[in-house]
Coordinates of C-alpha atoms in Angstrom, one line a residue:
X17 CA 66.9 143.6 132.1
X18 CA 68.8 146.5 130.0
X19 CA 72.5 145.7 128.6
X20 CA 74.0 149.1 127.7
X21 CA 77.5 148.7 125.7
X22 CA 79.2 149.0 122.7
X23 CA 78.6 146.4 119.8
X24 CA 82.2 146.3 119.1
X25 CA 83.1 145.8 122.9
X26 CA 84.2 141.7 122.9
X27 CA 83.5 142.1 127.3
X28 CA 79.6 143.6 126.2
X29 CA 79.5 140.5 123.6
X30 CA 80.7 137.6 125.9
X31 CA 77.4 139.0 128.3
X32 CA 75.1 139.3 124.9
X33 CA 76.3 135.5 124.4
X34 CA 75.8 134.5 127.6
X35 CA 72.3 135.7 127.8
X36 CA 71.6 133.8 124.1
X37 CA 72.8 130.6 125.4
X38 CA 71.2 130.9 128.8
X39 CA 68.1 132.0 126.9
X40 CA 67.4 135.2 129.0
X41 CA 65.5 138.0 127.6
X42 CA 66.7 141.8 127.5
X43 CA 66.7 144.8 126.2
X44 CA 70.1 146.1 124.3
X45 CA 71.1 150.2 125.0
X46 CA 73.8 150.8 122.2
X47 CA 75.9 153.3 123.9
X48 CA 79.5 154.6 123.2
X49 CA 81.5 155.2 126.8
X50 CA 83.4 157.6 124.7
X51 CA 81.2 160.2 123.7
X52 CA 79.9 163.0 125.9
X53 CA 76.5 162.0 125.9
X54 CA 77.2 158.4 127.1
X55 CA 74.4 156.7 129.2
X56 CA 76.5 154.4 131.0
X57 CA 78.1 156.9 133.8
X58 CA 74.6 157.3 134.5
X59 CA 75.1 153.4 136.4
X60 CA 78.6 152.6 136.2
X61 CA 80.5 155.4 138.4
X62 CA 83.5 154.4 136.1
X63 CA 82.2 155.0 132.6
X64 CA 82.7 151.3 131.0
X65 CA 80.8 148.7 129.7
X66 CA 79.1 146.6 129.5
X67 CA 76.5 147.5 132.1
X68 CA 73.4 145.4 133.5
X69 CA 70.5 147.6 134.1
X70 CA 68.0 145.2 136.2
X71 CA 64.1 145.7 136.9
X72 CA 64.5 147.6 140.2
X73 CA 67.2 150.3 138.5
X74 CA 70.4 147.8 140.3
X75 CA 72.9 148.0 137.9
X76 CA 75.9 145.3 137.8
X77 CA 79.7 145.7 136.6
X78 CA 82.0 144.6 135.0
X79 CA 81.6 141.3 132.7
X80 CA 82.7 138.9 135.2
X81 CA 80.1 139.8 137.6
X82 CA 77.3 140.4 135.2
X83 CA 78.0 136.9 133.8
X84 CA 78.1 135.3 136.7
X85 CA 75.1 136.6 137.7
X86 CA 73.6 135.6 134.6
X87 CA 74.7 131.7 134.6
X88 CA 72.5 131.2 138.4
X89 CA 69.5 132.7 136.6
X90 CA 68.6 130.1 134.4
X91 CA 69.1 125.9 134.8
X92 CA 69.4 126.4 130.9
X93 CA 73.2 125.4 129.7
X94 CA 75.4 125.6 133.0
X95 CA 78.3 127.7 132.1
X96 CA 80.3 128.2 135.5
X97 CA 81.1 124.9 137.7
X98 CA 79.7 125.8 141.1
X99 CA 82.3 125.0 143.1
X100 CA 85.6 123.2 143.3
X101 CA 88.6 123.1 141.3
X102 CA 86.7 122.7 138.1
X103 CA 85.2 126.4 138.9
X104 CA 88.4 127.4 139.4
X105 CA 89.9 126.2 135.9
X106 CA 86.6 127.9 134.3
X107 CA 87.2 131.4 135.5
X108 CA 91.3 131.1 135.3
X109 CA 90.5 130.7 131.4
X110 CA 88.2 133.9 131.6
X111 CA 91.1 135.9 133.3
X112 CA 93.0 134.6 130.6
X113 CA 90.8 135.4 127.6
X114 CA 90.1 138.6 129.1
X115 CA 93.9 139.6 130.0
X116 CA 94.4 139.2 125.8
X117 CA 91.8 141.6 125.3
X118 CA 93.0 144.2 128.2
X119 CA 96.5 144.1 126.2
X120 CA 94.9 144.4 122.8
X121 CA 92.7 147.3 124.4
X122 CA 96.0 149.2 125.9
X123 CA 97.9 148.5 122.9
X124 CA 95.1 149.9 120.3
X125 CA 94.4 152.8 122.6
X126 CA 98.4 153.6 122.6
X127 CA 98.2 153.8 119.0
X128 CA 95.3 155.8 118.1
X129 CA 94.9 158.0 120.6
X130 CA 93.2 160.8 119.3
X131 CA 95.3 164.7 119.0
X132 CA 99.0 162.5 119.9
X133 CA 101.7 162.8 117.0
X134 CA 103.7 159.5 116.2
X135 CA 106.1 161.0 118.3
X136 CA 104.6 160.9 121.9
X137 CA 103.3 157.5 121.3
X138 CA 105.1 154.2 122.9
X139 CA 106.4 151.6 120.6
X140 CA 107.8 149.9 123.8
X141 CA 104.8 150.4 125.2
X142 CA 102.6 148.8 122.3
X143 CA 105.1 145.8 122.3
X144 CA 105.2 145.0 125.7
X145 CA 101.2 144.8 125.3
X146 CA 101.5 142.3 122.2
X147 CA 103.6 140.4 124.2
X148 CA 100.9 139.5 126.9
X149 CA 98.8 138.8 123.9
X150 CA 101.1 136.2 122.2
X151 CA 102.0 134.6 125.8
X152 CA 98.4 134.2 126.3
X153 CA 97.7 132.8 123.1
X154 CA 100.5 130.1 123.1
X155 CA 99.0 129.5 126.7
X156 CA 95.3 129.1 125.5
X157 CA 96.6 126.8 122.7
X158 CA 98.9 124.9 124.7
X159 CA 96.0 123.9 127.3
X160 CA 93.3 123.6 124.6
X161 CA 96.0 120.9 122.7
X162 CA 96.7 118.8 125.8
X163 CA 94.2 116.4 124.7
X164 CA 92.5 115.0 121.7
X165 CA 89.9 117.1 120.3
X166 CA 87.9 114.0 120.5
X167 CA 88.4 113.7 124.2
X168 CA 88.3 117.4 124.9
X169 CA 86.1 119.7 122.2
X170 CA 86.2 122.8 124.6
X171 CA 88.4 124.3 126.8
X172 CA 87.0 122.9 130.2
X173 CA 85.8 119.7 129.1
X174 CA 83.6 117.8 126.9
X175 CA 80.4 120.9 127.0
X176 CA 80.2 124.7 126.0
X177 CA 81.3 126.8 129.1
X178 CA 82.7 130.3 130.1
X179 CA 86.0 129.4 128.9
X180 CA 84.9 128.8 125.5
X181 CA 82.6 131.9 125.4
X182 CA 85.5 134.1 126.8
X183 CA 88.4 132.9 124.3
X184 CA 86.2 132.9 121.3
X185 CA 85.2 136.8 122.2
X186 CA 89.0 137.5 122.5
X187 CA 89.7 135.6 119.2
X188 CA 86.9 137.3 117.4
X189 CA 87.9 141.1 118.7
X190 CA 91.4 140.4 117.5
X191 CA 90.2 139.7 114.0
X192 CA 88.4 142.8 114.1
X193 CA 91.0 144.9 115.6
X194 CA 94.5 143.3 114.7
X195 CA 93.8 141.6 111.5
X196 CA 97.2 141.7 110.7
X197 CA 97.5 139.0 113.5
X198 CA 97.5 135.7 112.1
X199 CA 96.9 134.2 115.2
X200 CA 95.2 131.0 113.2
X201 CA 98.6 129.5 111.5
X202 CA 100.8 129.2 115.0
X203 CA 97.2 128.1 116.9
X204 CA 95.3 125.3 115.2
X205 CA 93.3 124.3 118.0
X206 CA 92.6 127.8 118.7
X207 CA 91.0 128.0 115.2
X208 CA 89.3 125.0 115.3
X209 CA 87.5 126.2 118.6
X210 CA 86.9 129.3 117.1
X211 CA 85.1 127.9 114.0
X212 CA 83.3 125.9 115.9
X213 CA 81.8 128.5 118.1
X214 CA 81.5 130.6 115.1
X215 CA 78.5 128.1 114.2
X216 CA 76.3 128.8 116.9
X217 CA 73.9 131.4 116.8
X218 CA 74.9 132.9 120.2
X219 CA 78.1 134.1 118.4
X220 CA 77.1 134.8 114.5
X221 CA 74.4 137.3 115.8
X222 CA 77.1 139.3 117.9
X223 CA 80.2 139.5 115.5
X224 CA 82.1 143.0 116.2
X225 CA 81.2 146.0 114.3

């Protein structure tokens, strides 16, 4: 399998963290959407990444799928319920996690988009974005602090899932991004999962850049 995408993409790294935990081996394309000589329109119609690259020349898009995908392809580390509510409650934190990032996304673009002068750029625009991105944060951390952290270590439960891997990708692009967010004083338990997560390898070897 090929990954192509961007190092600093947090929706490439929750896949390249996926495939560490699950243990799956691949081949990483670096590859900027951006630039003119971009490999992924090549297998992704739209442009974006990440995109997986399989033996036969399949490709699969967006994150959601691709991880998906991933989690049936190895009995290694379960990450997605299979069924039920508790699948459910896994992938609403995903949509979560990632609706943070597609505000952070929106909002950065808004602000640095190349040849605009301050003057054609949306401050309403930006706010409304860092809105979604507070709400969702208070949301994470209100769930994550419903019970003990000795009860409930990780968002879904008492083991490592796609909840976890999704909010501690959001979490670490904000750092990278928005360091002026201090997203850590207002959201213990959001820290605390975020250190923790920090530890494993699976995350250290994919930080932003």
């Amino acid at each position: 399998m090929k990954l192509i995408g961007s190092p600093a993409s947090p929706y490439v790294r929750k896949v390249r963290v996926v495939l560490a935990e699950k243990k799956l081996d691949y081949q990483m394309l670096p590859d900027d959407p951006w630039s003119a000589t971009a490999q992924v329109p090549a297998y992704n119609p739209l442009g974006q990444v990440p995109c997986l690259v399989m033996e036969g020349g399949e490709a699969l898009y967006d994150s959601r799928v691709i991880v998906e995908y991933l989690d049936t392809l190895s009995p290694v580390g379960k990450l997605i319920p299979a069924t039920g509510r508790e699948r459910a409650a896994v992938k609403t934190w995903e949509a979560l996690a990632d609706g943070v990032l597609d505000a952070g996304v929106l909002a950065r673009l808004e602000r640095h988009w190349p040849g605009r002068q301050d003057g054609e750029r949306s401050q309403a625009w930006v706010d409304r974005q860092f809105g979604k991105i507070e709400a969702g944060l208070a949301a994470m951390e209100r769930q994550l602090g419903a019970q003990p952290a000795h009860v409930q270590p990780y968002c879904s439960g008492i083991h490592l899932s796609l909840s976890d891997i999704a909010v501690g990708c959001a979490l670490g692009w904000l750092d990278f991004r928005f360091p002026e967010i201090d997203w850590r004083t207002e959201h213990p338990h959001l820290a605390r999962l975020h250190d923790k997560l920090a530890l494993r390898s699976s995350f250290a070897d994919t930080v932003p850049r």
